[in-house]
Amino acid sequence: MATTALDHAAPRYRSRSALYDWLTTTDHKKIGIMYVINSFIFFFIGGLLALGVRAELAQPGMQFVDEATYNQLFTMHASAMLFLFVIPMLAGFGNYIVPLQIGAPDMAFPRINALSFWLLPLGGILICSGFLVGGGAAQSGWTEYPPLAGAAYNPGAGTDLWLMAVALIGTSSILGAVNFITTIFKMRAPGMTLFRMPIMVWTMLVTSVLVLLATPVLTSGLMMLFIDRNYGGGFFDPAAGGVAVLWQNIFWFYSHPAVYIMILPAMGIISEILPVFSRKPLFGYKAFIFATAAIGALGFSVWAHHMFTTGQVFLPFFSLMTFLIAVPTGVKMFNWIATLFRGQLTFSTPLIYALGFLTMFLIGGINGAFHAAVPVDFALHDTYYVVAHIHYVLFGGSVFAVFAGIFYWFPKMTGRMLNETLGKVQFVLLFIGFNLTFFPMHQLGLSGMPRRIADYSSSAGWSDLNLVATIGGFVIAIGLLPFLFNVVISLRNGKLAGDDPWEANTLEWATASPPPAYNFDRLPDIRSERPVFDARHGAAAGH
Amino acid sequence: MRGTAPQPATEPGDHPDEVRGHDDVTAESQALTPVEHSPVGALAHDARGGLSNPVMGMLLFLVSEVMFFAGLFAAYFSVRAAAPQWPPADFGDYLHVFPLAGPATAILVLSSFTCQLAVWSIRRDDRNGFVRNLAVTVVLGVVFLVIQGSDYIMLWSEGLTLDSGIYGSTFYTMTGFHGAHVLGGVIMLGVVLYRGMLGQFSARHHDAVEAASLYWHFVDVVWIALFTTLYILPGTPAGG
């Protein structure tokens, strides 16, 4: 099973600088790592913007920024976190892991893969350059509803830069999706049938289908809004014969599937980690796959639950479908819990973060499911309750899964282990800070605090909980310092990982850490969804 | 699509020998194949049969393109359904099948046929026929763009502009994005034509031709839908 590193045998190319090598690479592993680094950069930018929001809300009155700047802070916080952190981060994991897990030498279209990546920093620079132009960055919320986002109320170039940047980032996602689907259907190693693919690969496949079908629709909406703002178009202007709610329909037709784009690969990461650290196969492998596909399919029939209060949508249908989509997610919860049940758990950092995901995502799922009931939604629409919900699924869900994935695959990517103690310190700080920040928001929402306000009255009774949330926000920020320190010291002095430090199941662990160019010199036989497990225990099991 | 079906672990004959044999390519034996820089270089990139990678990639990309135009069509029908009459008052008499749009449609449909003839030629290894048919296709594509441009100039001077209300916004946005796709297709086919004249394609190696032709057919189909919707579909009278 042990694999020989190929360094000594690899042909020597004319040596170029490492920088040139990284800037021009078409290797999916280097591109995947660049995705991760780029995403973390925007994670920290988005995090600083969030700290600005929390600082301003810590107590009643305007202390730090004016209202217009505040609008830019929360708009750009959400835009950076969604478009430049969560989605690309998960795509980056996919980029690194999918070809390895299916035993392929690279993605199907390596150069298009590089293009997909380089569109991201370009879009990021474009969207952030809004801070430098007159009128400031985009400030109508990440949803950019017209008429607020129209030229009349937001004449500045920031919104136009936002529209173009999101179109570029969307193009990156679309090209990535084409690449993933082709790679998964065409590049699997002999023996790697569809129902032997790791769950991570399955979730990337379903995610890619969602990207392929949903993202171009958003692009069309972005173009229409751009035309409305700059060339006197009338799509969203009722005075010119347009329909204002049309934007919401187009936007949520993308953005609801997009929340599955932001969580399905995270579920894939968790489903890779739980079996390894429970020493058991994933419970209900096929059920999990069908549940993933069901979420993907149902995801296209629930977008209007974001628009219940517009009075323009057929409430019973969208309410029913929204209740329905909770079912496959519930199936997955059972998959995960049953995988842990009676397993031999080793509480390494990846499992700890995965357990953080399970608990926090469960809260986020349940507090969101209430909103499928139209009366509840009418009461809580656009309150801080919704802010609590999306942070429980996106931070409690996706971000904990991202850190689980980082701790799990860092040894594969770099050849060195991250420090376990620092990882656990980071987890405790993040977990406490996260709940301090976002749990009070449930109560703030129930007591009527609207989202996206820069100030509130001291007599509203929201002051204490807002202060708690702000303290929590800074605890999260402090909790990220051990991570940065951990990465730096582990890259230099971390424990050497070896090929397979976790005794894992899937093919990325059947090659060196980090893997050589083109990944494998030989593959184990693939007779199940756990080929590396089979190879490790093959002799004992009599294969 | 054979690659999508669940397969047994070892299916004799499903994988070419060089693929199955890649297990044996070790670090030591690599010196024997200096041309292949990768230890798995012998693993063909599309060894699983069925569609080639470029054709599959293009088909998937076209799915996303369909969804892009679906967004535009959805917007069109939304504003149309919300309007009291369609075309809106004062916009009744702009879009005519003749003299320009109808012939332009015929030209684009014809170019799809010549494009397919080019594909069939190169599948037979008939490089001359391939180049000839593809050149005609590119010319027809350019002619379509010229006609569309003249149509724009005419309509614009008559008062149908992008900012003249929703009728102009939808017309120019939909046909404009289509025109941009035609331009992209002409450039794509132009590159393929150039490569064809250099003799880079043969019956065995012409994935780029297949992929570009798929794109061209897609552009054609979108235009037929646009033409039908914008020029043929009867309007809704006031109070109707």
mmCIF file of N, CA and C in Angstrom, chain B residues 88-154:
data_model
loop_
_atom_site.group_PDB
_atom_site.id
_atom_site.type_symbol
_atom_site.label_atom_id
_atom_site.label_comp_id
_atom_site.label_asym_id
_atom_site.label_seq_id
_atom_site.Cartn_x
_atom_site.Cartn_y
_atom_site.Cartn_z
ATOM 1 N N PRO B 88 -46.609 47.700 -25.844
ATOM 2 C CA PRO B 88 -47.196 48.835 -25.137
ATOM 3 C C PRO B 88 -47.637 49.916 -26.128
ATOM 4 N N ALA B 89 -48.552 50.779 -25.703
ATOM 5 C CA ALA B 89 -49.035 51.841 -26.563
ATOM 6 C C ALA B 89 -47.847 52.600 -27.159
ATOM 7 N N ASP B 90 -47.945 53.004 -28.395
ATOM 8 C CA ASP B 90 -46.904 53.722 -29.154
ATOM 9 C C ASP B 90 -45.781 52.810 -29.626
ATOM 10 N N PHE B 91 -45.852 51.514 -29.333
ATOM 11 C CA PHE B 91 -44.768 50.641 -29.769
ATOM 12 C C PHE B 91 -45.279 49.548 -30.708
ATOM 13 N N GLY B 92 -46.429 49.830 -31.355
ATOM 14 C CA GLY B 92 -47.090 48.764 -32.083
ATOM 15 C C GLY B 92 -46.415 48.343 -33.368
ATOM 16 N N ASP B 93 -45.637 49.208 -33.982
ATOM 17 C CA ASP B 93 -45.295 48.974 -35.384
ATOM 18 C C ASP B 93 -43.801 48.971 -35.654
ATOM 19 N N TYR B 94 -43.053 48.295 -34.809
ATOM 20 C CA TYR B 94 -41.602 48.341 -35.002
ATOM 21 C C TYR B 94 -41.025 47.070 -35.605
ATOM 22 N N LEU B 95 -41.407 45.929 -35.048
ATOM 23 C CA LEU B 95 -40.703 44.693 -35.385
ATOM 24 C C LEU B 95 -41.409 43.972 -36.529
ATOM 25 N N HIS B 96 -40.758 43.917 -37.688
ATOM 26 C CA HIS B 96 -41.334 43.265 -38.852
ATOM 27 C C HIS B 96 -40.443 42.126 -39.312
ATOM 28 N N VAL B 97 -41.084 41.077 -39.803
ATOM 29 C CA VAL B 97 -40.328 39.934 -40.309
ATOM 30 C C VAL B 97 -39.524 40.344 -41.541
ATOM 31 N N PHE B 98 -40.122 41.228 -42.386
ATOM 32 C CA PHE B 98 -39.411 41.680 -43.572
ATOM 33 C C PHE B 98 -39.137 43.174 -43.445
ATOM 34 N N PRO B 99 -38.094 43.710 -44.029
ATOM 35 C CA PRO B 99 -37.180 43.037 -44.955
ATOM 36 C C PRO B 99 -35.980 42.369 -44.281
ATOM 37 N N LEU B 100 -35.734 42.605 -42.964
ATOM 38 C CA LEU B 100 -34.438 42.177 -42.439
ATOM 39 C C LEU B 100 -34.491 40.908 -41.585
ATOM 40 N N ALA B 101 -35.364 40.870 -40.568
ATOM 41 C CA ALA B 101 -35.279 39.801 -39.580
ATOM 42 C C ALA B 101 -35.519 38.423 -40.187
ATOM 43 N N GLY B 102 -36.509 38.312 -41.080
ATOM 44 C CA GLY B 102 -36.816 37.020 -41.692
ATOM 45 C C GLY B 102 -35.641 36.463 -42.473
ATOM 46 N N PRO B 103 -35.114 37.237 -43.430
ATOM 47 C CA PRO B 103 -33.935 36.752 -44.160
ATOM 48 C C PRO B 103 -32.757 36.442 -43.238
ATOM 49 N N ALA B 104 -32.576 37.264 -42.185
ATOM 50 C CA ALA B 104 -31.480 36.982 -41.243
ATOM 51 C C ALA B 104 -31.675 35.622 -40.600
ATOM 52 N N THR B 105 -32.927 35.319 -40.262
ATOM 53 C CA THR B 105 -33.222 34.011 -39.667
ATOM 54 C C THR B 105 -32.863 32.892 -40.642
ATOM 55 N N ALA B 106 -33.298 33.083 -41.899
ATOM 56 C CA ALA B 106 -33.004 32.059 -42.902
ATOM 57 C C ALA B 106 -31.503 31.852 -43.035
ATOM 58 N N ILE B 107 -30.769 32.951 -42.990
ATOM 59 C CA ILE B 107 -29.311 32.852 -43.142
ATOM 60 C C ILE B 107 -28.696 32.090 -41.983
ATOM 61 N N LEU B 108 -29.174 32.372 -40.767
ATOM 62 C CA LEU B 108 -28.590 31.699 -39.603
ATOM 63 C C LEU B 108 -28.928 30.207 -39.612
ATOM 64 N N VAL B 109 -30.167 29.888 -39.999
ATOM 65 C CA VAL B 109 -30.544 28.469 -40.074
ATOM 66 C C VAL B 109 -29.699 27.767 -41.131
ATOM 67 N N LEU B 110 -29.537 28.436 -42.264
ATOM 68 C CA LEU B 110 -28.712 27.865 -43.322
ATOM 69 C C LEU B 110 -27.282 27.624 -42.819
ATOM 70 N N SER B 111 -26.770 28.568 -42.028
ATOM 71 C CA SER B 111 -25.392 28.425 -41.548
ATOM 72 C C SER B 111 -25.254 27.227 -40.626
ATOM 73 N N SER B 112 -26.340 26.889 -39.903
ATOM 74 C CA SER B 112 -26.290 25.687 -39.080
ATOM 75 C C SER B 112 -26.105 24.450 -39.955
ATOM 76 N N PHE B 113 -26.810 24.451 -41.103
ATOM 77 C CA PHE B 113 -26.662 23.305 -42.019
ATOM 78 C C PHE B 113 -25.242 23.222 -42.568
ATOM 79 N N THR B 114 -24.706 24.354 -43.012
ATOM 80 C CA THR B 114 -23.348 24.304 -43.564
ATOM 81 C C THR B 114 -22.349 23.895 -42.493
ATOM 82 N N CYS B 115 -22.617 24.329 -41.257
ATOM 83 C CA CYS B 115 -21.728 23.947 -40.157
ATOM 84 C C CYS B 115 -21.739 22.437 -39.973
ATOM 85 N N GLN B 116 -22.953 21.860 -40.033
ATOM 86 C CA GLN B 116 -23.054 20.416 -39.860
ATOM 87 C C GLN B 116 -22.396 19.692 -41.033
ATOM 88 N N LEU B 117 -22.533 20.263 -42.245
ATOM 89 C CA LEU B 117 -21.849 19.665 -43.405
ATOM 90 C C LEU B 117 -20.336 19.641 -43.162
ATOM 91 N N ALA B 118 -19.837 20.735 -42.552
ATOM 92 C CA ALA B 118 -18.401 20.775 -42.255
ATOM 93 C C ALA B 118 -18.020 19.664 -41.287
ATOM 94 N N VAL B 119 -18.869 19.447 -40.282
ATOM 95 C CA VAL B 119 -18.580 18.384 -39.311
ATOM 96 C C VAL B 119 -18.574 17.026 -40.002
ATOM 97 N N TRP B 120 -19.607 16.803 -40.844
ATOM 98 C CA TRP B 120 -19.663 15.509 -41.538
ATOM 99 C C TRP B 120 -18.447 15.327 -42.443
ATOM 100 N N SER B 121 -17.988 16.426 -43.068
ATOM 101 C CA SER B 121 -16.817 16.331 -43.938
ATOM 102 C C SER B 121 -15.594 15.871 -43.158
ATOM 103 N N ILE B 122 -15.355 16.524 -42.010
ATOM 104 C CA ILE B 122 -14.126 16.179 -41.301
ATOM 105 C C ILE B 122 -14.247 14.782 -40.698
ATOM 106 N N ARG B 123 -15.469 14.341 -40.394
ATOM 107 C CA ARG B 123 -15.620 12.961 -39.911
ATOM 108 C C ARG B 123 -15.224 11.972 -40.999
ATOM 109 N N ARG B 124 -15.412 12.376 -42.291
ATOM 110 C CA ARG B 124 -14.994 11.523 -43.409
ATOM 111 C C ARG B 124 -13.547 11.776 -43.790
ATOM 112 N N ASP B 125 -12.877 12.646 -43.031
ATOM 113 C CA ASP B 125 -11.497 13.034 -43.345
ATOM 114 C C ASP B 125 -11.401 13.880 -44.611
ATOM 115 N N ASP B 126 -12.503 14.511 -44.988
ATOM 116 C CA ASP B 126 -12.513 15.358 -46.182
ATOM 117 C C ASP B 126 -12.170 16.782 -45.755
ATOM 118 N N ARG B 127 -10.858 17.081 -45.731
ATOM 119 C CA ARG B 127 -10.436 18.371 -45.185
ATOM 120 C C ARG B 127 -10.856 19.530 -46.065
ATOM 121 N N ASN B 128 -10.834 19.328 -47.382
ATOM 122 C CA ASN B 128 -11.215 20.430 -48.271
ATOM 123 C C ASN B 128 -12.682 20.784 -48.087
ATOM 124 N N GLY B 129 -13.517 19.753 -48.056
ATOM 125 C CA GLY B 129 -14.941 20.000 -47.850
ATOM 126 C C GLY B 129 -15.184 20.664 -46.509
ATOM 127 N N PHE B 130 -14.419 20.251 -45.513
ATOM 128 C CA PHE B 130 -14.546 20.815 -44.175
ATOM 129 C C PHE B 130 -14.244 22.314 -44.185
ATOM 130 N N VAL B 131 -13.106 22.652 -44.780
ATOM 131 C CA VAL B 131 -12.708 24.065 -44.814
ATOM 132 C C VAL B 131 -13.719 24.880 -45.610
ATOM 133 N N ARG B 132 -14.174 24.335 -46.732
ATOM 134 C CA ARG B 132 -15.113 25.059 -47.596
ATOM 135 C C ARG B 132 -16.415 25.342 -46.845
ATOM 136 N N ASN B 133 -16.974 24.303 -46.254
ATOM 137 C CA ASN B 133 -18.256 24.469 -45.552
ATOM 138 C C ASN B 133 -18.122 25.387 -44.335
ATOM 139 N N LEU B 134 -17.012 25.261 -43.651
ATOM 140 C CA LEU B 134 -16.844 26.091 -42.461
ATOM 141 C C LEU B 134 -16.661 27.558 -42.850
ATOM 142 N N ALA B 135 -15.949 27.795 -43.945
ATOM 143 C CA ALA B 135 -15.764 29.168 -44.417
ATOM 144 C C ALA B 135 -17.119 29.784 -44.756
ATOM 145 N N VAL B 136 -17.977 29.009 -45.440
ATOM 146 C CA VAL B 136 -19.319 29.505 -45.761
ATOM 147 C C VAL B 136 -20.066 29.824 -44.466
ATOM 148 N N THR B 137 -19.931 28.970 -43.476
ATOM 149 C CA THR B 137 -20.614 29.192 -42.197
ATOM 150 C C THR B 137 -20.180 30.503 -41.567
ATOM 151 N N VAL B 138 -18.867 30.725 -41.542
ATOM 152 C CA VAL B 138 -18.356 31.951 -40.932
ATOM 153 C C VAL B 138 -18.889 33.170 -41.678
ATOM 154 N N VAL B 139 -18.886 33.097 -43.008
ATOM 155 C CA VAL B 139 -19.385 34.225 -43.803
ATOM 156 C C VAL B 139 -20.858 34.472 -43.490
ATOM 157 N N LEU B 140 -21.650 33.399 -43.430
ATOM 158 C CA LEU B 140 -23.080 33.562 -43.134
ATOM 159 C C LEU B 140 -23.269 34.185 -41.746
ATOM 160 N N GLY B 141 -22.430 33.777 -40.798
ATOM 161 C CA GLY B 141 -22.524 34.354 -39.458
ATOM 162 C C GLY B 141 -22.245 35.847 -39.484
ATOM 163 N N VAL B 142 -21.241 36.236 -40.253
ATOM 164 C CA VAL B 142 -20.915 37.661 -40.348
ATOM 165 C C VAL B 142 -22.064 38.407 -41.016
ATOM 166 N N VAL B 143 -22.650 37.805 -42.057
ATOM 167 C CA VAL B 143 -23.774 38.450 -42.742
ATOM 168 C C VAL B 143 -24.925 38.656 -41.758
ATOM 169 N N PHE B 144 -25.186 37.656 -40.920
ATOM 170 C CA PHE B 144 -26.249 37.802 -39.924
ATOM 171 C C PHE B 144 -25.969 39.003 -39.027
ATOM 172 N N LEU B 145 -24.731 39.122 -38.584
ATOM 173 C CA LEU B 145 -24.389 40.229 -37.685
ATOM 174 C C LEU B 145 -24.564 41.573 -38.381
ATOM 175 N N VAL B 146 -24.184 41.629 -39.663
ATOM 176 C CA VAL B 146 -24.337 42.880 -40.413
ATOM 177 C C VAL B 146 -25.818 43.245 -40.511
ATOM 178 N N ILE B 147 -26.651 42.234 -40.816
ATOM 179 C CA ILE B 147 -28.085 42.514 -40.921
ATOM 180 C C ILE B 147 -28.628 42.977 -39.575
ATOM 181 N N GLN B 148 -28.201 42.310 -38.504
ATOM 182 C CA GLN B 148 -28.685 42.708 -37.182
ATOM 183 C C GLN B 148 -28.263 44.143 -36.869
ATOM 184 N N GLY B 149 -27.035 44.469 -37.242
ATOM 185 C CA GLY B 149 -26.566 45.830 -37.012
ATOM 186 C C GLY B 149 -27.418 46.851 -37.764
ATOM 187 N N SER B 150 -27.726 46.546 -39.034
ATOM 188 C CA SER B 150 -28.549 47.501 -39.797
ATOM 189 C C SER B 150 -29.945 47.603 -39.197
ATOM 190 N N ASP B 151 -30.458 46.458 -38.733
ATOM 191 C CA ASP B 151 -31.773 46.459 -38.083
ATOM 192 C C ASP B 151 -31.755 47.377 -36.865
ATOM 193 N N TYR B 152 -30.688 47.262 -36.062
ATOM 194 C CA TYR B 152 -30.553 48.114 -34.878
ATOM 195 C C TYR B 152 -30.552 49.586 -35.280
ATOM 196 N N ILE B 153 -29.747 49.920 -36.284
ATOM 197 C CA ILE B 153 -29.623 51.330 -36.693
ATOM 198 C C ILE B 153 -30.981 51.861 -37.131
ATOM 199 N N MET B 154 -31.708 51.027 -37.904
ATOM 200 C CA MET B 154 -33.013 51.443 -38.407
ATOM 201 C C MET B 154 -33.992 51.664 -37.249
#
